[in-house]
């Protein structure tokens, strides 16, 4: 059977799709070149915001129509929407054959077999921890330079707006040996930059008693790991030891994504975030004191229930005080089953959008100012591949990233791909930089 997987949402979902592909391949199935050549289509879903969920429903609707001409096509929905909606999805979409949740990925081949036999299958709910970990297989990945490695799953924080704890379950950390073996194997296939991911990576705590700094250090020492990143961190778990790690681990990228979510203490308390704006800013200050060139990015939710103009001003203030290199910002989207969905003080959508635009416009100004300050500097750029949209046709144009995670386009030869090279920055825009190679020879040993 040929399969095709549509993936919505975060890097965790992308990793889950790779796990599904690995399990299906092990069971004798093969990936289809595209959707039209597939006998099985899986939609791996995201429900973090209503917009993401609506996209899923519209895709299911379209595929159901296609299925009228291909009645043997098996349609499956996986991931967070599946976990949340369960059997209701089968009732709403008669063309669906299979609905399976975030904990059932390791069972995908068996579930598909049931669907092939004509059953309409729902499989949701948590499995014992041992079975959750059993879901790991060497992932199937396209060749590349940068990749993600899952080190933990789930979350124990229960932020009042978030569906993750209910859908992904409580925190569970992957054994260090599995992580190290996976990273080592990926270096053999050419990967050089690794982002260790989890919903809450800095609370990584495997059963054998190591902590997050230990796993960072162990992975950093693997030969050919030129650069190491991690995401996502909860500000309350950003310890002095982790701050120090940025100065002590030479190939740890000088970038931290640290979701603030709001600049108002009142809103942060309603979000159940367990830190104040002052504590957040103090951590940022200490990070910059230890590592002045570190890039800090954030997430911000605008228009949380009860957010008044004065709260929003605090959010604007934290943006100016922390001077984030960039941010992902959204208008609050109530998610069924979360405490925030039932909170009073709804901010009208138009007002939320107005505030979001003010926030994003200011963020763009700050990002541009920070990026322009890099013009003339030499940055270590890990070359990731060919620039898909070169400015001049025919010119060899490469794309890479600085340690601070800024995209850089530069002319250069293909043999630089997978290497860290010094690049003098010549132009800066909001979303990318341009530069020229500063020096030769290039060292593949150079780190971060
Ligand atoms: S830390 Fe909060 S926002 Fe992040 S996954 Fe956990 S509950 Fe969700």
Tab-separated table of C-alpha atoms and ligand atoms in Angstrom:
chain	number	residue	atom	x	y	z
A	1	UNK	CA	0.000	0.000	0.000
A	2	UNK	CA	1.227	3.528	-0.804
A	3	UNK	CA	0.744	6.230	1.838
A	4	UNK	CA	0.839	10.016	1.944
A	5	UNK	CA	0.894	12.093	5.139
A	6	UNK	CA	-0.299	15.704	5.423
A	7	UNK	CA	1.239	17.374	8.470
A	8	UNK	CA	-0.155	20.438	10.235
A	9	UNK	CA	1.343	22.232	13.206
A	10	UNK	CA	4.563	22.132	15.127
A	11	UNK	CA	7.875	20.299	14.856
A	12	UNK	CA	6.552	17.675	17.267
A	13	UNK	CA	3.907	16.819	14.684
A	14	UNK	CA	6.513	16.651	11.936
A	15	UNK	CA	8.475	14.166	14.035
A	16	UNK	CA	5.276	12.181	14.675
A	17	UNK	CA	4.630	11.987	10.927
A	18	UNK	CA	8.140	10.636	10.437
A	19	UNK	CA	7.476	8.035	13.098
A	20	UNK	CA	4.260	7.018	11.325
A	21	UNK	CA	6.149	6.749	8.034
A	22	UNK	CA	8.775	4.577	9.716
A	23	UNK	CA	6.193	2.242	11.254
A	24	UNK	CA	4.237	1.978	7.996
A	25	UNK	CA	7.423	1.246	6.010
A	26	UNK	CA	8.402	-1.428	8.494
A	27	UNK	CA	4.992	-3.032	7.887
A	28	UNK	CA	5.721	-3.184	4.126
A	29	UNK	CA	3.994	-0.004	2.950
A	30	UNK	CA	5.785	2.676	0.918
A	31	UNK	CA	5.469	6.444	0.624
A	32	UNK	CA	3.594	7.677	-2.461
A	33	UNK	CA	5.143	10.373	-4.634
A	34	UNK	CA	2.072	12.525	-4.005
A	35	UNK	CA	-1.482	12.423	-2.725
A	36	UNK	CA	-2.943	11.158	-6.025
A	37	UNK	CA	-0.763	8.037	-5.955
A	38	UNK	CA	-1.674	7.089	-2.379
A	39	UNK	CA	-4.011	4.324	-1.188
A	40	UNK	CA	-3.814	5.679	2.341
A	41	UNK	CA	-3.871	9.376	3.251
A	42	UNK	CA	-3.179	10.391	6.838
A	43	UNK	CA	-3.842	13.930	8.049
A	44	UNK	CA	-1.695	14.623	11.102
A	45	UNK	CA	-3.511	17.470	12.781
A	46	UNK	CA	-2.957	20.433	15.068
A	47	UNK	CA	-5.565	22.030	17.334
A	48	UNK	CA	-3.475	24.731	18.971
A	49	UNK	CA	-5.610	27.426	17.306
A	50	UNK	CA	-9.054	27.342	15.761
A	51	UNK	CA	-7.661	28.375	12.372
A	52	UNK	CA	-5.400	25.300	12.279
A	53	UNK	CA	-8.350	23.063	13.149
A	54	UNK	CA	-10.554	24.643	10.468
A	55	UNK	CA	-7.878	23.923	7.836
A	56	UNK	CA	-8.003	20.259	8.827
A	57	UNK	CA	-11.782	20.094	8.394
A	58	UNK	CA	-11.592	21.716	4.995
A	59	UNK	CA	-8.905	19.218	3.876
A	60	UNK	CA	-10.964	16.255	5.110
A	61	UNK	CA	-13.946	17.632	3.170
A	62	UNK	CA	-11.908	17.896	-0.026
A	63	UNK	CA	-10.473	14.391	0.350
A	64	UNK	CA	-13.925	12.961	1.019
A	65	UNK	CA	-15.027	14.372	-2.339
A	66	UNK	CA	-11.970	12.810	-4.061
A	67	UNK	CA	-12.869	9.525	-2.435
A	68	UNK	CA	-16.115	9.356	-4.414
A	69	UNK	CA	-13.957	8.511	-7.480
A	70	UNK	CA	-11.542	6.346	-5.453
A	71	UNK	CA	-13.722	4.363	-3.059
A	72	UNK	CA	-10.829	2.140	-1.896
A	73	UNK	CA	-8.859	5.134	-0.600
A	74	UNK	CA	-8.336	4.897	3.160
A	75	UNK	CA	-8.615	8.245	4.932
A	76	UNK	CA	-7.157	8.635	8.412
A	77	UNK	CA	-6.960	11.555	10.848
A	78	UNK	CA	-4.228	11.533	13.484
A	79	UNK	CA	-2.772	13.953	16.032
A	80	UNK	CA	-4.322	16.522	18.326
A	81	UNK	CA	-7.694	17.034	16.583
A	82	UNK	CA	-8.116	13.249	16.483
A	83	UNK	CA	-7.244	12.976	20.174
A	84	UNK	CA	-9.708	15.726	21.050
A	85	UNK	CA	-12.630	14.811	18.789
A	86	UNK	CA	-12.307	11.007	18.684
A	87	UNK	CA	-15.353	9.208	17.335
A	88	UNK	CA	-17.176	12.478	16.652
A	89	UNK	CA	-14.929	12.853	13.595
A	90	UNK	CA	-16.160	9.545	12.170
A	91	UNK	CA	-19.737	10.719	12.673
A	92	UNK	CA	-19.091	14.102	11.062
A	93	UNK	CA	-17.138	12.744	8.070
A	94	UNK	CA	-18.638	9.500	6.722
A	95	UNK	CA	-15.694	9.042	4.323
A	96	UNK	CA	-13.178	8.716	7.182
A	97	UNK	CA	-11.909	5.223	7.955
A	98	UNK	CA	-9.605	5.795	10.880
A	99	UNK	CA	-9.104	8.284	13.716
A	100	UNK	CA	-6.092	7.831	15.979
A	101	UNK	CA	-4.629	10.060	18.656
A	102	UNK	CA	-1.220	11.318	19.652
A	103	UNK	CA	-0.458	8.298	21.848
A	104	UNK	CA	-1.245	5.659	19.204
A	105	UNK	CA	1.451	6.356	16.622
A	106	UNK	CA	3.344	3.140	17.346
A	107	UNK	CA	0.140	1.216	16.510
A	108	UNK	CA	-0.452	2.899	13.151
A	109	UNK	CA	0.247	-0.194	11.010
A	110	UNK	CA	-2.143	-2.384	13.027
A	111	UNK	CA	-4.838	0.300	12.955
A	112	UNK	CA	-4.509	0.688	9.183
A	113	UNK	CA	-4.877	-3.078	8.842
A	114	UNK	CA	-8.158	-2.915	10.740
A	115	UNK	CA	-9.323	-0.114	8.439
A	116	UNK	CA	-8.295	-2.158	5.372
A	117	UNK	CA	-10.497	-4.979	6.665
A	118	UNK	CA	-13.475	-2.615	6.489
A	119	UNK	CA	-13.709	-1.419	10.088
A	120	UNK	CA	-14.179	2.247	10.953
A	121	UNK	CA	-11.638	2.601	13.748
A	122	UNK	CA	-11.166	5.084	16.602
A	123	UNK	CA	-8.063	4.761	18.800
A	124	UNK	CA	-7.442	7.532	21.309
A	125	UNK	CA	-6.331	7.877	24.906
A	126	UNK	CA	-3.072	7.458	26.781
A	127	UNK	CA	-1.011	4.294	26.747
A	128	UNK	CA	1.298	3.090	29.520
A	129	UNK	CA	4.642	4.959	29.480
A	130	UNK	CA	6.512	1.907	28.216
A	131	UNK	CA	4.312	1.793	25.128
A	132	UNK	CA	4.724	5.539	24.528
A	133	UNK	CA	8.474	5.129	24.372
A	134	UNK	CA	8.108	2.025	22.246
A	135	UNK	CA	6.788	4.372	19.560
A	136	UNK	CA	10.315	5.437	18.660
A	137	UNK	CA	11.960	4.036	15.583
A	138	UNK	CA	14.739	5.477	13.470
A	139	UNK	CA	12.839	8.252	11.724
A	140	UNK	CA	12.626	8.528	7.959
A	141	UNK	CA	14.068	11.854	6.940
A	142	UNK	CA	14.921	13.533	3.711
A	143	UNK	CA	18.660	14.298	3.512
A	144	UNK	CA	19.626	17.663	4.956
A	145	UNK	CA	21.882	19.643	7.268
A	146	UNK	CA	19.538	20.645	10.108
A	147	UNK	CA	17.046	18.421	11.843
A	148	UNK	CA	14.969	17.977	15.006
A	149	UNK	CA	15.279	15.273	17.618
A	150	UNK	CA	12.535	14.712	20.168
A	151	UNK	CA	13.847	14.417	23.725
A	152	UNK	CA	10.624	14.595	25.706
A	153	UNK	CA	6.885	14.652	25.198
A	154	UNK	CA	3.901	15.954	27.068
A	155	UNK	CA	3.606	18.799	29.533
A	156	UNK	CA	2.751	19.153	33.223
A	157	UNK	CA	2.306	22.925	33.229
A	158	UNK	CA	-1.383	23.368	32.423
A	159	UNK	CA	-1.239	26.891	31.039
A	160	UNK	CA	-4.892	27.896	31.078
A	161	UNK	CA	-5.147	28.403	27.289
A	162	UNK	CA	-3.333	25.269	26.127
A	163	UNK	CA	-4.625	21.888	24.972
A	164	UNK	CA	-1.241	20.156	25.060
A	165	UNK	CA	-1.345	18.637	28.578
A	166	UNK	CA	-4.776	17.131	27.892
A	167	UNK	CA	-3.851	15.838	24.441
A	168	UNK	CA	-0.190	14.874	24.770
A	169	UNK	CA	-0.294	13.669	28.359
A	170	UNK	CA	2.091	14.268	31.196
A	171	UNK	CA	5.795	14.882	30.674
A	172	UNK	CA	7.901	11.901	29.782
A	173	UNK	CA	11.606	12.117	28.985
A	174	UNK	CA	13.275	9.941	26.420
A	175	UNK	CA	16.226	7.859	27.666
A	176	UNK	CA	19.580	9.583	26.931
A	177	UNK	CA	21.014	6.540	25.133
A	178	UNK	CA	18.174	6.615	22.573
A	179	UNK	CA	18.750	10.319	21.921
A	180	UNK	CA	22.500	9.947	21.569
A	181	UNK	CA	22.187	6.955	19.255
A	182	UNK	CA	19.714	8.797	17.070
A	183	UNK	CA	21.869	11.933	16.814
A	184	UNK	CA	24.968	9.876	16.097
A	185	UNK	CA	23.168	7.947	13.339
A	186	UNK	CA	21.935	11.211	11.825
A	187	UNK	CA	25.454	12.639	11.709
A	188	UNK	CA	26.455	9.641	9.573
A	189	UNK	CA	23.833	10.727	7.009
A	190	UNK	CA	25.145	14.291	6.850
A	191	UNK	CA	23.143	16.205	9.460
A	192	UNK	CA	25.215	18.809	11.286
A	193	UNK	CA	22.722	20.907	13.259
A	194	UNK	CA	20.338	19.397	15.802
A	195	UNK	CA	17.419	20.996	17.574
A	196	UNK	CA	16.396	19.041	20.661
A	197	UNK	CA	12.640	19.422	20.918
A	198	UNK	CA	9.868	18.841	23.406
A	199	UNK	CA	6.865	20.800	24.646
A	200	UNK	CA	8.941	21.865	27.616
A	201	UNK	CA	12.533	20.781	26.947
A	202	UNK	CA	14.204	22.362	29.931
A	203	UNK	CA	12.237	20.146	32.293
A	204	UNK	CA	13.870	17.076	30.672
A	205	UNK	CA	14.409	14.528	33.453
A	206	UNK	CA	14.945	10.903	32.415
A	207	UNK	CA	14.592	8.098	34.941
A	208	UNK	CA	18.359	7.639	35.320
A	209	UNK	CA	18.785	11.013	37.010
A	210	UNK	CA	20.387	13.231	34.365
A	211	UNK	CA	19.007	16.664	33.602
A	212	UNK	CA	18.634	18.917	30.579
A	213	UNK	CA	22.139	20.401	30.812
A	214	UNK	CA	23.556	16.841	30.910
A	215	UNK	CA	21.798	15.820	27.707
A	216	UNK	CA	22.818	19.080	26.006
A	217	UNK	CA	26.449	18.441	26.955
A	218	UNK	CA	26.344	14.791	25.864
A	219	UNK	CA	24.849	15.593	22.469
A	220	UNK	CA	27.209	18.554	21.987
A	221	UNK	CA	30.198	16.234	22.341
A	222	UNK	CA	29.134	13.896	19.539
A	223	UNK	CA	31.591	14.305	16.639
A	224	UNK	CA	30.142	16.226	13.672
A	225	UNK	CA	27.477	17.962	15.763
A	226	UNK	CA	28.476	21.414	14.604
A	227	UNK	CA	25.580	23.222	16.162
A	228	UNK	CA	22.970	22.449	18.768
A	229	UNK	CA	19.659	24.176	19.497
A	230	UNK	CA	16.639	23.426	21.663
A	231	UNK	CA	12.969	24.388	21.800
A	232	UNK	CA	10.705	25.149	23.548
A	233	UNK	CA	11.728	26.439	26.969
A	234	UNK	CA	9.457	27.527	29.780
A	235	UNK	CA	10.779	30.724	31.422
A	236	UNK	CA	10.176	29.352	34.919
A	237	UNK	CA	12.607	26.490	34.181
A	238	UNK	CA	15.382	28.697	32.797
A	239	UNK	CA	17.977	28.039	35.496
A	240	UNK	CA	21.316	29.800	36.117
A	241	UNK	CA	22.976	26.544	34.975
A	242	UNK	CA	21.200	26.714	31.623
A	243	UNK	CA	22.162	30.371	31.270
A	244	UNK	CA	25.775	29.353	31.939
A	245	UNK	CA	25.549	26.544	29.379
A	246	UNK	CA	25.431	29.174	26.617
A	247	UNK	CA	28.924	30.228	27.591
A	248	UNK	CA	30.276	26.768	28.380
A	249	UNK	CA	29.078	24.613	25.470
A	250	UNK	CA	30.892	25.959	22.421
A	251	UNK	CA	28.534	24.507	19.818
A	252	UNK	CA	25.331	25.537	21.610
A	253	UNK	CA	23.771	28.127	19.289
A	254	UNK	CA	23.474	31.636	20.691
A	255	UNK	CA	19.720	31.681	20.419
A	256	UNK	CA	16.944	31.068	22.914
A	257	UNK	CA	13.252	30.922	22.165
A	258	UNK	CA	11.643	31.937	25.450
A	259	UNK	CA	7.856	32.364	25.233
A	260	UNK	CA	6.759	35.334	27.346
A	261	UNK	CA	3.091	35.124	26.221
A	262	UNK	CA	2.208	38.461	27.880
A	263	UNK	CA	3.873	41.433	29.548
A	264	UNK	CA	1.100	41.885	32.135
A	265	UNK	CA	1.365	40.175	35.516
A	266	UNK	CA	-2.429	40.026	35.770
A	267	UNK	CA	-2.669	38.221	32.444
A	268	UNK	CA	0.317	35.968	33.192
A	269	UNK	CA	-1.418	34.856	36.410
A	270	UNK	CA	-4.648	34.151	34.496
A	271	UNK	CA	-2.581	32.178	31.996
A	272	UNK	CA	-1.103	30.132	34.884
A	273	UNK	CA	2.425	30.826	33.657
A	274	UNK	CA	4.165	30.853	37.084
A	275	UNK	CA	6.409	33.870	36.482
A	276	UNK	CA	6.032	37.622	36.558
A	277	UNK	CA	7.170	40.159	33.964
A	278	UNK	CA	9.928	41.187	36.381
A	279	UNK	CA	11.189	37.605	36.752
A	280	UNK	CA	11.084	37.129	33.004
A	281	UNK	CA	13.030	40.332	32.346
A	282	UNK	CA	15.575	39.449	35.014
A	283	UNK	CA	16.267	36.146	33.270
A	284	UNK	CA	16.669	37.944	29.946
A	285	UNK	CA	19.058	40.406	31.542
A	286	UNK	CA	21.172	37.623	33.050
A	287	UNK	CA	21.269	35.801	29.719
A	288	UNK	CA	22.478	38.921	27.934
A	289	UNK	CA	25.023	39.615	30.667
A	290	UNK	CA	26.438	36.100	30.286
A	291	UNK	CA	26.186	36.007	26.517
A	292	UNK	CA	25.836	39.482	24.982
A	293	UNK	CA	25.376	38.254	21.412
A	294	UNK	CA	22.509	35.872	22.228
A	295	UNK	CA	19.371	36.233	20.092
A	296	UNK	CA	16.123	35.933	22.041
A	297	UNK	CA	12.779	35.227	20.401
A	298	UNK	CA	9.382	34.801	21.992
A	299	UNK	CA	5.705	33.889	21.637
A	300	UNK	CA	3.003	36.385	22.529
A	301	UNK	CA	-0.754	35.924	22.879
A	302	UNK	CA	-2.677	39.145	22.275
A	303	UNK	CA	-6.262	39.662	23.465
A	304	UNK	CA	-6.293	37.007	26.208
A	305	UNK	CA	-9.628	37.109	28.124
A	306	UNK	CA	-9.590	40.065	30.468
A	307	UNK	CA	-6.675	41.785	28.704
A	308	UNK	CA	-7.327	45.481	29.056
A	309	UNK	CA	-5.609	48.324	27.273
A	310	UNK	CA	-3.338	48.768	30.313
A	311	UNK	CA	-2.317	45.070	30.123
A	312	UNK	CA	-1.607	45.410	26.437
A	313	UNK	CA	0.581	48.432	27.164
A	314	UNK	CA	2.590	46.208	29.519
A	315	UNK	CA	3.039	43.729	26.668
A	316	UNK	CA	4.255	46.525	24.419
A	317	UNK	CA	6.593	47.626	27.197
A	318	UNK	CA	8.131	44.180	27.642
A	319	UNK	CA	8.711	44.083	23.884
A	320	UNK	CA	10.737	47.294	24.123
A	321	UNK	CA	12.533	46.214	27.282
A	322	UNK	CA	13.485	42.721	26.146
A	323	UNK	CA	14.018	43.788	22.515
A	324	UNK	CA	13.224	40.395	21.069
A	325	UNK	CA	14.956	39.417	17.845
A	326	UNK	CA	11.607	38.105	16.653
A	327	UNK	CA	8.307	36.760	17.886
A	328	UNK	CA	5.400	34.549	16.971
A	329	UNK	CA	2.321	36.484	17.969
A	330	UNK	CA	-1.347	35.619	17.613
A	331	UNK	CA	-4.749	36.807	18.710
A	332	UNK	CA	-6.031	34.531	21.501
A	333	UNK	CA	-8.007	31.584	20.143
A	334	UNK	CA	-10.195	29.803	22.725
A	335	UNK	CA	-9.659	26.037	22.675
A	336	UNK	CA	-12.494	23.830	23.898
A	337	UNK	CA	-11.715	22.070	27.162
A	338	UNK	CA	-9.230	24.683	28.400
A	339	UNK	CA	-9.913	26.953	31.370
A	340	UNK	CA	-9.302	30.061	29.292
A	341	UNK	CA	-12.131	29.096	26.920
A	342	UNK	CA	-14.624	29.765	29.732
A	343	UNK	CA	-13.017	32.919	31.109
A	344	UNK	CA	-14.921	36.178	31.202
A	345	UNK	CA	-13.653	39.335	29.549
A	346	UNK	CA	-13.523	38.275	25.906
A	347	UNK	CA	-11.599	40.768	23.793
A	348	UNK	CA	-13.493	41.448	20.575
A	349	UNK	CA	-11.764	39.971	17.530
A	350	UNK	CA	-11.416	43.349	15.811
A	351	UNK	CA	-9.802	44.803	18.933
A	352	UNK	CA	-7.492	41.770	19.228
A	353	UNK	CA	-6.422	42.248	15.611
A	354	UNK	CA	-5.820	45.955	16.164
A	355	UNK	CA	-3.556	45.260	19.135
A	356	UNK	CA	-1.794	42.457	17.255
A	357	UNK	CA	-0.959	44.792	14.396
A	358	UNK	CA	0.482	47.373	16.777
A	359	UNK	CA	2.573	44.661	18.424
A	360	UNK	CA	3.779	43.154	15.158
A	361	UNK	CA	4.621	46.512	13.599
A	362	UNK	CA	6.799	47.390	16.593
A	363	UNK	CA	8.375	43.939	16.564
A	364	UNK	CA	9.259	44.391	12.883
A	365	UNK	CA	10.948	47.715	13.687
A	366	UNK	CA	12.988	46.150	16.485
A	367	UNK	CA	13.903	43.091	14.378
A	368	UNK	CA	15.077	45.348	11.564
A	369	UNK	CA	17.131	47.494	13.940
A	370	UNK	CA	18.794	44.397	15.437
A	371	UNK	CA	19.457	42.895	12.007
A	372	UNK	CA	20.834	46.155	10.611
A	373	UNK	CA	23.281	46.319	13.504
A	374	UNK	CA	24.776	43.089	12.132
A	375	UNK	CA	25.748	44.729	8.823
A	376	UNK	CA	29.527	44.831	8.624
A	377	UNK	CA	29.944	42.060	11.223
A	378	UNK	CA	31.313	38.598	10.480
A	379	UNK	CA	28.915	35.832	11.509
A	380	UNK	CA	29.471	32.084	11.576
A	381	UNK	CA	26.932	30.707	9.130
A	382	UNK	CA	26.043	27.044	8.824
A	383	UNK	CA	25.304	26.579	5.139
A	384	UNK	CA	22.083	24.565	4.801
A	385	UNK	CA	21.521	24.418	1.053
A	386	UNK	CA	20.687	26.265	-2.114
A	387	UNK	CA	18.682	29.471	-1.864
A	388	UNK	CA	15.327	28.528	-3.460
A	389	UNK	CA	14.721	32.135	-4.564
A	390	UNK	CA	18.036	33.608	-5.702
A	391	UNK	CA	17.998	37.331	-6.428
A	392	UNK	CA	19.799	36.817	-9.723
A	393	UNK	CA	18.918	33.918	-11.953
A	394	UNK	CA	21.847	31.626	-12.647
A	395	UNK	CA	23.951	32.932	-9.782
A	396	UNK	CA	25.006	30.237	-7.308
A	397	UNK	CA	23.226	31.303	-4.173
A	398	UNK	CA	23.345	29.502	-0.858
A	399	UNK	CA	21.269	29.768	2.290
A	400	UNK	CA	22.378	29.272	5.846
A	401	UNK	CA	21.775	30.415	9.399
A	402	UNK	CA	23.755	32.362	11.928
A	403	UNK	CA	24.208	31.031	15.424
A	404	UNK	CA	21.406	33.461	16.377
A	405	UNK	CA	19.111	31.620	13.899
A	406	UNK	CA	18.975	34.383	11.299
A	407	UNK	CA	18.690	33.322	7.676
A	408	UNK	CA	21.584	34.476	5.481
A	409	UNK	CA	21.763	34.323	1.685
A	410	UNK	CA	25.187	34.406	0.092
A	411	UNK	CA	26.959	33.478	-3.125
A	412	UNK	CA	29.137	30.399	-2.822
A	413	UNK	CA	29.909	26.916	-4.054
A	414	UNK	CA	27.893	23.837	-3.208
A	415	UNK	CA	30.761	22.179	-1.341
A	416	UNK	CA	30.109	24.621	1.510
A	417	UNK	CA	26.798	22.922	2.324
A	418	UNK	CA	27.009	21.362	5.784
A	419	UNK	CA	29.929	23.546	6.858
A	420	UNK	CA	30.209	26.561	9.118
A	421	UNK	CA	31.757	29.456	7.256
A	422	UNK	CA	32.517	33.057	8.258
A	423	UNK	CA	30.268	35.458	6.389
A	424	UNK	CA	30.430	39.237	6.401
A	425	UNK	CA	26.902	40.621	6.548
A	426	UNK	CA	26.300	43.188	3.817
A	427	UNK	CA	22.523	43.755	3.892
A	428	UNK	CA	19.753	43.250	6.421
A	429	UNK	CA	15.987	42.965	6.119
A	430	UNK	CA	13.372	41.826	8.630
A	431	UNK	CA	13.331	38.174	7.630
A	432	UNK	CA	16.812	37.598	6.245
A	433	UNK	CA	20.346	38.875	5.815
A	434	UNK	CA	22.732	38.887	2.883
A	435	UNK	CA	26.459	38.451	3.028
A	436	UNK	CA	29.666	37.360	1.368
A	437	UNK	CA	32.173	34.765	2.449
A	438	UNK	CA	34.813	36.460	4.492
A	439	UNK	CA	37.622	34.065	4.695
A	440	UNK	CA	39.185	30.878	3.408
A	441	UNK	CA	39.789	28.117	4.099
A	442	UNK	CA	36.460	27.033	5.524
A	443	UNK	CA	36.686	24.721	8.465
A	444	UNK	CA	34.231	21.898	8.797
A	445	UNK	CA	35.474	21.564	12.371
A	446	UNK	CA	34.392	25.069	13.316
A	447	UNK	CA	31.507	24.947	15.718
A	448	UNK	CA	28.570	27.224	16.461
B	1	LIG	S1	4.122	25.009	28.842
B	1	LIG	FE1	2.015	25.763	28.713
B	1	LIG	S2	1.835	26.422	26.556
B	1	LIG	FE2	3.638	25.084	26.664
B	1	LIG	S3	2.835	23.033	26.157
B	1	LIG	FE3	2.813	23.223	28.395
B	1	LIG	S4	0.735	23.922	28.879
B	1	LIG	FE4	1.064	24.307	26.683
